[in-house]
Amino acid sequence: MSRNRGSSFDEAAAATSSVYSRMFGMQSKIGLDIKRNHYRRMSGTTTTSNDEMMDIDLLNDNSPSRSDKATVPQTYFTFFKSFIGIGVLALPYGYKLAGSVLGFFIIVVASFTSWYCITLLLSARDTVERQLQGGTINANVLPDGVAQQIPQQEAAAEEEFPMEGEQESTNSSSNSSNLASSSSTQLPLYTTEISYSDIGRAAYGSKGAKVVDFAIVTAQMGFATAYLIFIGSNVEAALSTCIGASSWATITAVLVCPLVWMRSLKKLSFGAILADIAIVFGLIVIFIYAFMNASDSNRDINRPVPQTPATAIGSSPFIFFGMAVFAFEGAGIVLPMKQSMIEPEKFTAVLKNGILSITVLYTVFPLVVYLCYGSVTKAMITSNLPQEEFIVILVELSYSIGLYFTYPIQMWPAIQILEGSRMYRSLKSLINHLKQFDEESEHWNELLPSMIFRTLLVIVTLICATSIPNFGTFVAIIGSISCSLIAYILPSIFSLKLHPNATARETYIKYGMCAFGAIGGFVSLIIELIELFGTSTEGGADANILRCGGTRNSSATR
């Protein structure tokens, strides 16, 4: 019997590990221009080193030739894991800013518009795939002047005999002549997966791909910055060290660098599992303490300002727009998610049911918590919990540990994009010029520039985290800028370009979605910046220092 139990446990663990490995493979593909690398390799214009292949090893985990594609239940799990994160913890404060009624309305609108724009993105992806398979793709999708058609015999040879670096340089001229001689023949292009950047390139050439890359880099680094803010504030609150949240954010940034240097995300699956458990456990604990606070007649004894009831219409509803967009942003992950399914035709139902379920969570949880805490609802809802309670300390530390291991996962898409940029190549050339290793340690010529560059990216997120330590405000800023681009503006304009024969009604709706994201994001950003520079920081590093400089036990009333 014990052997059977052990076997069942091993099978469950293997299945869980497979799901998270697949999810990390999807995360690595957000915005990564897969076909750009493929066509350059086909045409002999670039040489891929072993270390660069290590960087993209996860891309092969979800290739169409593999049999371990995702089932419908596994796709639901991945969907919820990708959409539900720490952004949900900022929503109660968002309801405080917008009011209970207006906040509910904003969440519902954000849910519907996010779903609609994701369907636009999926439709645009299908259009690009049909163009690739039909050999009618716009030449802009192929960079560096690569021909539009690839001979069938060359594609077959590429699949059977992949070129190594030396073979590419030897056969470069013959490949180019073969491509040129076949330019008059309409042949289908080889394609495996289509990324967000590919859609942008198909619609607007390299400029479209660069805009996508910019939005994804800023969004992913913004998510990682939010993690540092969250970890710093929660560790400071849990341990009451009085060194400040910014100090803990700095310590976290130092400790996370070795994880960011890793060449694969597969070893971080346990951290993602811990983060998921912490989120579910934390939501339950917050619910319990919220109801306890609502029923406590002596709740205002230790508070400097008495609690007042929740309002229907808040004072800053536009700030909540950025928070809602941040919470619903998942457009970048849906493309690899659908392409990883055994039955991709069922993804439409997964998307609809998943968005509906998340909408219920994003309306019920923050609304109930805001109604229970009213005017004392904090930007980081964990700050409303009694800090001296062991279970609260456990929630804050488990959140922090889980997010510490999840930080590299959020940084990965940005690293993938930026390490293919001219900026990184310049830094790499400078470092290799200053320090050259001998032949026995030649791999350090590739690894050292990457480690230094990734460390600099971590420092950038740390500077942002210490400059804007208010969790709710920072989430709203990222939602207004990057998430509005990814979720609303880019899917709309790409669809307008790729579907010129759409009906007038569909065209007007797409223009409306684009205007909704642009105007809403701009107005929200302006108000957030006014709030940021016009008011004192709430719950940030300075507040922690003042708390410790005053009464050490006042953390429970924050």
XYZ file of C-alpha atoms in Angstrom:
558
model
C 0.000 0.000 0.000
C 2.787 2.439 0.869
C 4.464 1.656 -2.441
C 1.281 2.574 -4.272
C 1.008 5.790 -2.324
C 4.604 6.645 -3.185
C 4.016 5.868 -6.828
C 0.897 8.058 -6.881
C 2.785 10.867 -5.200
C 5.631 10.605 -7.712
C 3.181 10.655 -10.608
C 1.419 13.713 -9.172
C 4.720 15.470 -8.588
C 5.849 14.676 -12.120
C 2.571 15.965 -13.537
C 2.827 19.172 -11.508
C 6.420 19.680 -12.586
C 5.410 19.133 -16.212
C 2.656 21.738 -15.979
C 4.999 24.333 -14.468
C 7.755 23.527 -16.967
C 5.259 24.048 -19.760
C 4.171 27.332 -18.209
C 7.796 28.499 -17.985
C 8.212 27.578 -21.634
C 5.229 29.812 -22.446
C 6.660 32.588 -20.273
C 9.916 32.452 -22.203
C 8.058 32.960 -25.490
C 6.240 36.158 -24.558
C 7.366 38.600 -27.208
C 10.280 36.456 -28.387
C 10.440 36.714 -32.162
C 10.833 33.000 -32.875
C 10.626 33.176 -36.660
C 13.118 36.048 -36.786
C 15.768 33.751 -35.279
C 14.592 30.873 -37.472
C 14.777 32.777 -40.753
C 18.126 34.293 -39.893
C 19.458 30.823 -39.149
C 17.966 29.502 -42.385
C 19.588 32.276 -44.417
C 22.957 32.063 -42.698
C 22.853 35.671 -41.471
C 23.545 34.812 -37.847
C 25.416 32.206 -35.886
C 23.833 30.763 -32.768
C 26.306 29.848 -30.073
C 25.854 27.073 -27.546
C 25.239 29.580 -24.773
C 22.558 31.336 -26.825
C 20.922 27.964 -27.434
C 20.924 27.474 -23.659
C 19.025 30.739 -23.343
C 16.223 29.473 -25.579
C 16.217 25.823 -24.543
C 12.705 26.190 -23.214
C 11.393 26.947 -26.678
C 11.845 23.320 -27.619
C 9.713 22.124 -24.729
C 6.551 23.189 -26.508
C 7.406 22.464 -30.116
C 4.623 20.883 -32.186
C 6.607 17.646 -32.552
C 6.402 16.871 -28.868
C 3.637 14.703 -27.460
C 3.446 16.381 -24.030
C 1.087 19.154 -25.033
C -1.434 20.525 -22.551
C -4.865 19.067 -21.955
C -7.874 21.298 -21.358
C -7.685 20.990 -17.515
C -3.957 21.751 -17.608
C -4.644 24.797 -19.776
C -7.226 26.035 -17.263
C -4.647 25.649 -14.500
C -2.032 27.534 -16.507
C -4.588 30.226 -17.371
C -5.482 30.904 -13.753
C -1.820 30.764 -12.708
C -0.927 33.318 -15.386
C -3.744 35.769 -14.670
C -4.040 35.617 -10.877
C -1.095 37.178 -9.078
C -0.270 39.776 -6.463
C -2.225 42.369 -8.449
C -5.364 41.060 -6.775
C -4.006 42.324 -3.425
C -4.070 45.913 -4.723
C -7.713 45.738 -5.825
C -9.307 46.427 -2.384
C -7.389 49.709 -2.289
C -8.537 50.323 -5.841
C -12.131 49.935 -4.717
C -11.412 52.501 -2.031
C -10.218 54.949 -4.688
C -13.095 54.268 -7.095
C -15.884 53.430 -4.639
C -17.797 50.171 -4.344
C -20.266 50.801 -7.182
C -17.897 52.493 -9.616
C -15.148 50.004 -8.799
C -17.448 47.097 -9.610
C -18.355 48.753 -12.918
C -14.671 49.346 -13.832
C -13.783 45.701 -13.147
C -16.630 44.431 -15.332
C -15.689 46.810 -18.169
C -12.004 45.881 -17.902
C -12.955 42.201 -17.985
C -15.093 42.461 -21.126
C -12.678 44.707 -23.012
C -9.713 42.481 -22.097
C -11.551 39.419 -23.379
C -12.516 41.174 -26.602
C -8.982 42.411 -27.296
C -7.530 38.958 -26.607
C -9.896 37.556 -29.238
C -8.637 40.249 -31.634
C -5.069 39.167 -30.944
C -5.887 35.491 -31.480
C -7.668 36.325 -34.732
C -4.657 38.343 -35.905
C -2.425 35.401 -35.044
C -4.562 33.064 -37.160
C -4.361 35.522 -40.055
C -0.548 35.597 -39.869
C -0.470 31.792 -39.775
C -2.659 31.548 -42.881
C -0.396 34.022 -44.668
C 2.662 31.982 -43.717
C 1.131 28.711 -44.840
C -0.168 30.247 -48.044
C 3.108 31.941 -48.917
C 1.461 35.379 -49.018
C 3.078 36.879 -45.931
C 4.075 40.529 -46.050
C 7.796 40.880 -46.702
C 8.089 42.985 -43.508
C 7.722 39.848 -41.423
C 11.068 38.621 -42.746
C 13.932 40.808 -41.495
C 17.308 41.455 -43.078
C 16.012 41.078 -46.640
C 15.385 37.346 -46.397
C 13.283 36.102 -49.329
C 9.594 35.457 -48.817
C 9.622 31.831 -49.918
C 11.713 28.970 -48.651
C 12.235 26.041 -51.034
C 10.608 22.827 -49.912
C 13.825 20.861 -50.354
C 15.725 23.411 -48.200
C 13.084 23.344 -45.491
C 13.241 19.541 -45.471
C 17.024 19.636 -45.306
C 16.843 22.140 -42.415
C 14.584 19.857 -40.416
C 16.651 16.725 -41.099
C 20.130 18.260 -40.909
C 20.132 21.383 -38.685
C 23.027 23.666 -39.482
C 25.776 24.292 -36.968
C 27.738 27.539 -36.817
C 30.491 26.424 -39.227
C 28.001 24.870 -41.627
C 26.016 28.120 -41.707
C 29.023 30.204 -42.719
C 30.013 27.647 -45.379
C 26.575 27.295 -46.931
C 25.455 30.918 -46.592
C 26.013 31.860 -50.220
C 24.395 28.700 -51.599
C 21.346 29.173 -49.388
C 20.930 32.764 -50.572
C 21.147 31.751 -54.229
C 18.605 28.986 -53.710
C 16.225 31.462 -52.062
C 16.642 33.964 -54.868
C 16.118 31.375 -57.604
C 12.863 30.242 -56.017
C 11.418 33.718 -55.418
C 8.997 33.310 -58.319
C 7.411 30.206 -56.822
C 4.697 30.559 -54.192
C 5.696 28.041 -51.531
C 4.486 27.819 -47.919
C 6.763 29.102 -45.192
C 7.878 26.896 -42.320
C 6.364 27.988 -39.019
C 6.047 26.492 -35.569
C 4.794 29.191 -33.201
C 3.704 32.764 -33.708
C 4.572 35.270 -31.016
C 3.178 38.703 -30.192
C 6.226 40.278 -31.834
C 5.601 38.242 -34.985
C 2.105 39.716 -35.251
C 3.478 43.215 -34.805
C 6.105 42.546 -37.469
C 3.506 41.174 -39.884
C 1.335 44.258 -39.376
C 3.855 47.109 -39.248
C 7.261 45.609 -39.951
C 10.165 45.980 -37.548
C 8.569 49.029 -35.902
C 5.565 46.949 -34.873
C 7.802 44.284 -33.360
C 9.864 46.903 -31.506
C 6.751 48.480 -29.968
C 5.649 45.040 -28.752
C 9.109 44.383 -27.348
C 9.100 47.761 -25.553
C 5.689 47.099 -23.998
C 6.644 43.598 -22.888
C 10.015 44.632 -21.462
C 8.540 47.501 -19.438
C 5.585 45.385 -18.291
C 7.671 42.402 -17.170
C 10.246 44.574 -15.439
C 7.345 46.447 -13.860
C 5.933 43.189 -12.505
C 9.356 42.315 -11.092
C 9.610 45.777 -9.519
C 6.200 45.307 -7.902
C 7.550 42.070 -6.437
C 10.461 43.927 -4.812
C 8.085 46.517 -3.352
C 5.807 43.799 -2.029
C 8.644 41.701 -0.572
C 10.306 44.690 1.084
C 7.133 45.922 2.758
C 5.964 42.479 3.881
C 9.301 41.318 5.278
C 9.674 44.586 7.171
C 6.149 44.239 8.562
C 6.616 40.563 9.468
C 10.019 40.890 11.158
C 9.661 44.461 12.509
C 13.356 45.106 11.980
C 12.953 48.877 11.548
C 15.537 48.984 8.756
C 12.861 49.967 6.261
C 11.151 48.284 3.338
C 13.668 49.761 0.889
C 16.499 48.038 2.737
C 14.740 44.683 2.463
C 14.066 45.323 -1.218
C 17.801 45.953 -1.669
C 18.686 42.747 0.177
C 16.216 40.839 -1.985
C 17.705 42.309 -5.163
C 21.185 41.169 -4.107
C 19.999 37.666 -3.249
C 17.940 37.267 -6.417
C 20.831 37.987 -8.807
C 22.115 34.367 -8.855
C 18.620 33.197 -9.834
C 18.449 35.782 -12.623
C 21.816 34.535 -13.932
C 20.394 31.039 -14.449
C 20.185 29.857 -18.066
C 16.939 27.927 -17.545
C 13.800 28.386 -15.450
C 13.064 24.710 -14.946
C 14.656 24.583 -11.496
C 12.344 27.307 -10.166
C 9.085 25.332 -10.375
C 8.977 24.776 -6.597
C 9.112 28.536 -6.062
C 6.156 29.079 -8.372
C 4.219 26.358 -6.549
C 4.973 28.046 -3.222
C 3.825 31.411 -4.607
C 0.537 29.875 -5.769
C -0.073 28.240 -2.396
C 0.767 31.504 -0.634
C -1.686 33.485 -2.795
C -4.578 31.088 -2.127
C -3.736 30.820 1.577
C -3.330 34.583 1.854
C -6.686 35.319 0.218
C -8.411 33.025 2.701
C -6.645 34.642 5.682
C -7.466 38.152 4.416
C -11.119 37.173 4.014
C -11.254 35.846 7.580
C -9.636 38.893 9.157
C -11.772 41.228 7.050
C -14.954 39.679 8.448
C -13.466 39.736 11.956
C -12.725 43.444 11.570
C -16.269 44.151 10.367
C -17.755 42.458 13.433
C -15.305 43.926 15.973
C -16.888 46.767 17.942
C -13.508 47.766 19.445
C -11.630 47.945 16.145
C -10.932 51.707 16.368
C -9.240 51.664 19.788
C -5.663 51.459 18.464
C -6.276 53.421 15.274
C -5.264 57.076 14.950
C -8.178 57.643 12.554
C -11.537 55.890 13.080
C -12.881 53.671 10.323
C -15.718 55.092 8.239
C -18.025 53.069 5.950
C -17.221 52.347 2.317
C -18.450 54.838 -0.263
C -20.265 54.097 -3.521
C -18.291 56.641 -5.573
C -14.659 57.242 -4.687
C -12.406 60.243 -5.133
C -9.904 58.796 -7.666
C -11.629 56.295 -9.971
C -9.168 56.827 -12.837
C -6.305 55.419 -10.762
C -8.293 52.216 -10.424
C -8.255 51.916 -14.229
C -4.511 51.193 -14.166
C -4.917 48.662 -11.344
C -7.714 46.832 -13.166
C -5.722 46.659 -16.409
C -2.701 45.396 -14.455
C -4.812 42.665 -12.878
C -6.341 41.483 -16.180
C -3.234 41.769 -18.355
C -2.486 38.367 -19.872
C -2.503 38.948 -23.615
C 1.167 38.042 -23.955
C 0.707 34.553 -22.522
C -2.452 33.503 -24.405
C -0.646 32.951 -27.718
C 1.818 30.303 -26.473
C -0.933 28.938 -24.203
C -3.219 28.172 -27.143
C -0.370 26.836 -29.268
C 0.638 24.419 -26.495
C -2.785 22.726 -26.351
C -3.549 19.287 -27.728
C -6.889 20.658 -28.918
C -6.330 24.382 -29.602
C -9.849 24.714 -31.010
C -11.126 24.418 -27.417
C -9.169 27.436 -26.228
C -12.079 29.765 -26.999
C -14.133 28.088 -24.266
C -11.147 28.097 -21.910
C -10.686 31.829 -22.478
C -14.352 32.685 -21.953
C -14.789 30.551 -18.827
C -11.425 31.622 -17.421
C -12.104 35.340 -17.831
C -15.563 34.895 -16.295
C -14.139 33.079 -13.264
C -11.406 35.661 -12.755
C -13.980 38.450 -13.044
C -15.989 36.863 -10.232
C -12.856 36.683 -8.071
C -11.838 40.270 -8.883
C -15.274 41.597 -7.981
C -16.126 39.522 -4.923
C -12.798 39.474 -3.067
C -11.819 43.172 -3.219
C -15.388 44.397 -2.837
C -16.019 42.338 0.307
C -12.657 43.313 1.799
C -13.244 47.003 1.069
C -16.734 46.887 2.588
C -15.224 45.327 5.736
C -12.329 47.791 6.124
C -13.905 50.895 4.618
C -11.818 54.040 4.822
C -8.836 52.318 6.490
C -8.184 50.006 3.502
C -4.433 50.159 2.764
C -2.585 50.196 -0.561
C -1.205 46.769 0.353
C -4.068 44.899 1.949
C -1.771 42.709 4.062
C -0.943 45.891 5.994
C -4.510 45.843 7.352
C -3.914 42.534 9.088
C -2.824 42.424 12.779
C 0.949 42.208 12.404
C 1.531 40.505 15.767
C -0.466 37.395 14.752
C 1.632 34.358 13.822
C -0.596 33.381 10.894
C -0.257 36.890 9.438
C 3.529 36.725 9.716
C 3.376 33.311 8.026
C 1.302 34.738 5.158
C 3.651 37.686 4.641
C 6.812 35.568 4.688
C 5.378 32.837 2.467
C 4.254 35.495 -0.015
C 7.739 36.984 0.044
C 9.588 33.690 -0.394
C 7.299 32.606 -3.223
C 7.698 35.927 -5.045
C 11.467 35.810 -4.523
C 11.620 32.614 -6.579
C 9.079 33.956 -9.087
C 11.011 37.187 -9.736
C 13.344 35.579 -12.328
C 10.315 34.177 -14.164
C 8.881 37.672 -14.584
C 12.259 39.005 -15.723
C 12.865 36.233 -18.242
C 10.898 37.654 -21.235
C 12.570 41.045 -20.776
C 15.991 39.395 -20.605
C 15.278 37.363 -23.749
C 14.353 40.487 -25.691
C 17.057 42.806 -24.351
C 19.889 40.308 -24.802
C 19.078 40.357 -28.501
C 19.341 44.127 -28.653
C 22.125 46.349 -29.985
C 22.624 47.730 -26.486
C 23.549 44.288 -25.148
C 25.854 43.548 -28.077
C 27.696 46.820 -27.434
C 28.080 45.996 -23.738
C 29.272 42.500 -24.606
C 31.891 43.863 -27.004
C 33.120 46.360 -24.397
C 33.426 43.733 -21.661
C 35.178 41.246 -23.937
C 37.552 44.012 -25.043
C 38.457 44.757 -21.429
C 38.689 41.132 -20.332
C 39.423 38.163 -22.576
C 39.516 34.635 -21.114
C 41.779 31.892 -22.358
C 40.512 29.041 -24.503
C 39.851 26.777 -21.510
C 37.503 29.396 -20.020
C 36.206 30.781 -23.299
C 32.569 30.213 -22.274
C 33.025 33.046 -19.763
C 33.277 35.425 -22.720
C 29.588 34.687 -23.220
C 28.502 34.235 -19.600
C 30.193 37.233 -17.954
C 28.547 39.929 -20.141
C 25.185 38.240 -19.640
C 25.626 38.140 -15.863
C 26.660 41.797 -15.722
C 23.796 42.856 -17.981
C 21.192 40.924 -15.990
C 22.551 42.395 -12.770
C 22.103 45.886 -14.222
C 18.474 45.036 -15.046
C 17.908 43.955 -11.436
C 19.411 47.261 -10.279
C 16.985 49.151 -12.539
C 14.022 47.392 -10.907
C 15.482 48.115 -7.467
C 15.818 51.832 -8.250
C 12.184 51.930 -9.371
C 11.064 49.992 -6.265
C 12.823 52.375 -3.867
C 11.729 55.484 -5.787
C 8.017 54.514 -5.841
C 7.575 52.327 -2.737
C 3.765 52.613 -2.758
C 2.576 49.255 -4.068
C -0.864 50.410 -5.249
C 0.484 53.466 -7.065
C 3.208 51.546 -8.858
C 0.782 48.818 -9.974
C -1.507 51.514 -11.385
C 1.369 53.217 -13.259
C 2.488 49.978 -14.936
C -1.125 49.168 -15.778
C -1.650 52.589 -17.345
C 1.473 52.490 -19.538
C 2.610 49.009 -20.503
C -0.459 46.916 -19.771
C -2.753 49.299 -21.676
C -0.476 48.925 -24.692
C -0.367 45.130 -24.499
C -4.004 44.550 -23.577
C -5.906 47.174 -25.605
C -3.966 49.391 -27.997
C -1.711 46.927 -29.827
C -4.302 44.159 -30.412
C -6.681 46.773 -31.845
C -4.246 48.445 -34.234
C -2.756 45.124 -35.355
C -6.221 43.786 -36.086
C -7.111 46.943 -38.013
C -4.018 46.511 -40.179
C -4.302 42.758 -40.757
C -8.082 42.774 -41.334
C -8.691 45.699 -43.712
C -11.914 44.139 -45.023
C -13.690 44.055 -41.649
C -17.189 45.492 -41.398
C -17.706 49.124 -40.457
C -19.114 48.081 -37.082
C -16.075 45.922 -36.278
C -13.747 48.719 -37.391
C -15.471 51.283 -35.152
C -15.276 48.904 -32.192
C -11.552 48.368 -32.737
C -10.959 52.112 -32.905
C -12.999 52.400 -29.713
C -10.850 49.788 -27.953
C -7.711 51.610 -29.032
C -9.086 54.932 -27.775
C -10.249 53.301 -24.545
C -6.756 52.037 -23.769
C -4.968 55.210 -24.883
C -7.227 57.783 -23.209
C -7.856 55.712 -20.086
C -4.160 54.954 -19.680
C -3.071 58.557 -20.269
C -5.606 60.118 -17.884
C -4.908 57.465 -15.262
C -1.145 58.015 -15.555
C -1.437 61.797 -15.158
C -3.588 61.458 -12.037
C -1.249 58.801 -10.607
C 1.764 61.059 -11.066
C -0.080 63.946 -9.397
C -0.954 61.644 -6.498
C 2.612 60.344 -6.354
C 4.332 63.727 -6.172
C 1.559 65.559 -4.369
C 0.990 63.267 -1.395
C 3.147 61.442 1.101
C 4.019 57.799 0.618
C 1.665 55.358 2.288
C 3.059 52.116 3.622
C 6.488 52.626 2.050
C 9.993 52.752 3.434
C 9.626 56.197 5.034
C 6.428 55.147 6.780
C 8.204 52.126 8.248
C 11.082 54.260 9.510
C 8.662 56.731 11.114
C 6.751 53.844 12.645
C 9.891 52.426 14.203
C 11.077 55.849 15.297
C 7.785 56.358 17.086
C 6.105 53.374 18.711
C 7.390 49.927 17.850
C 3.983 48.263 18.192
C 2.115 50.596 15.894
C 2.683 48.282 12.922
C -0.500 46.499 13.796
C -2.496 49.599 13.077
C -0.982 50.496 9.721
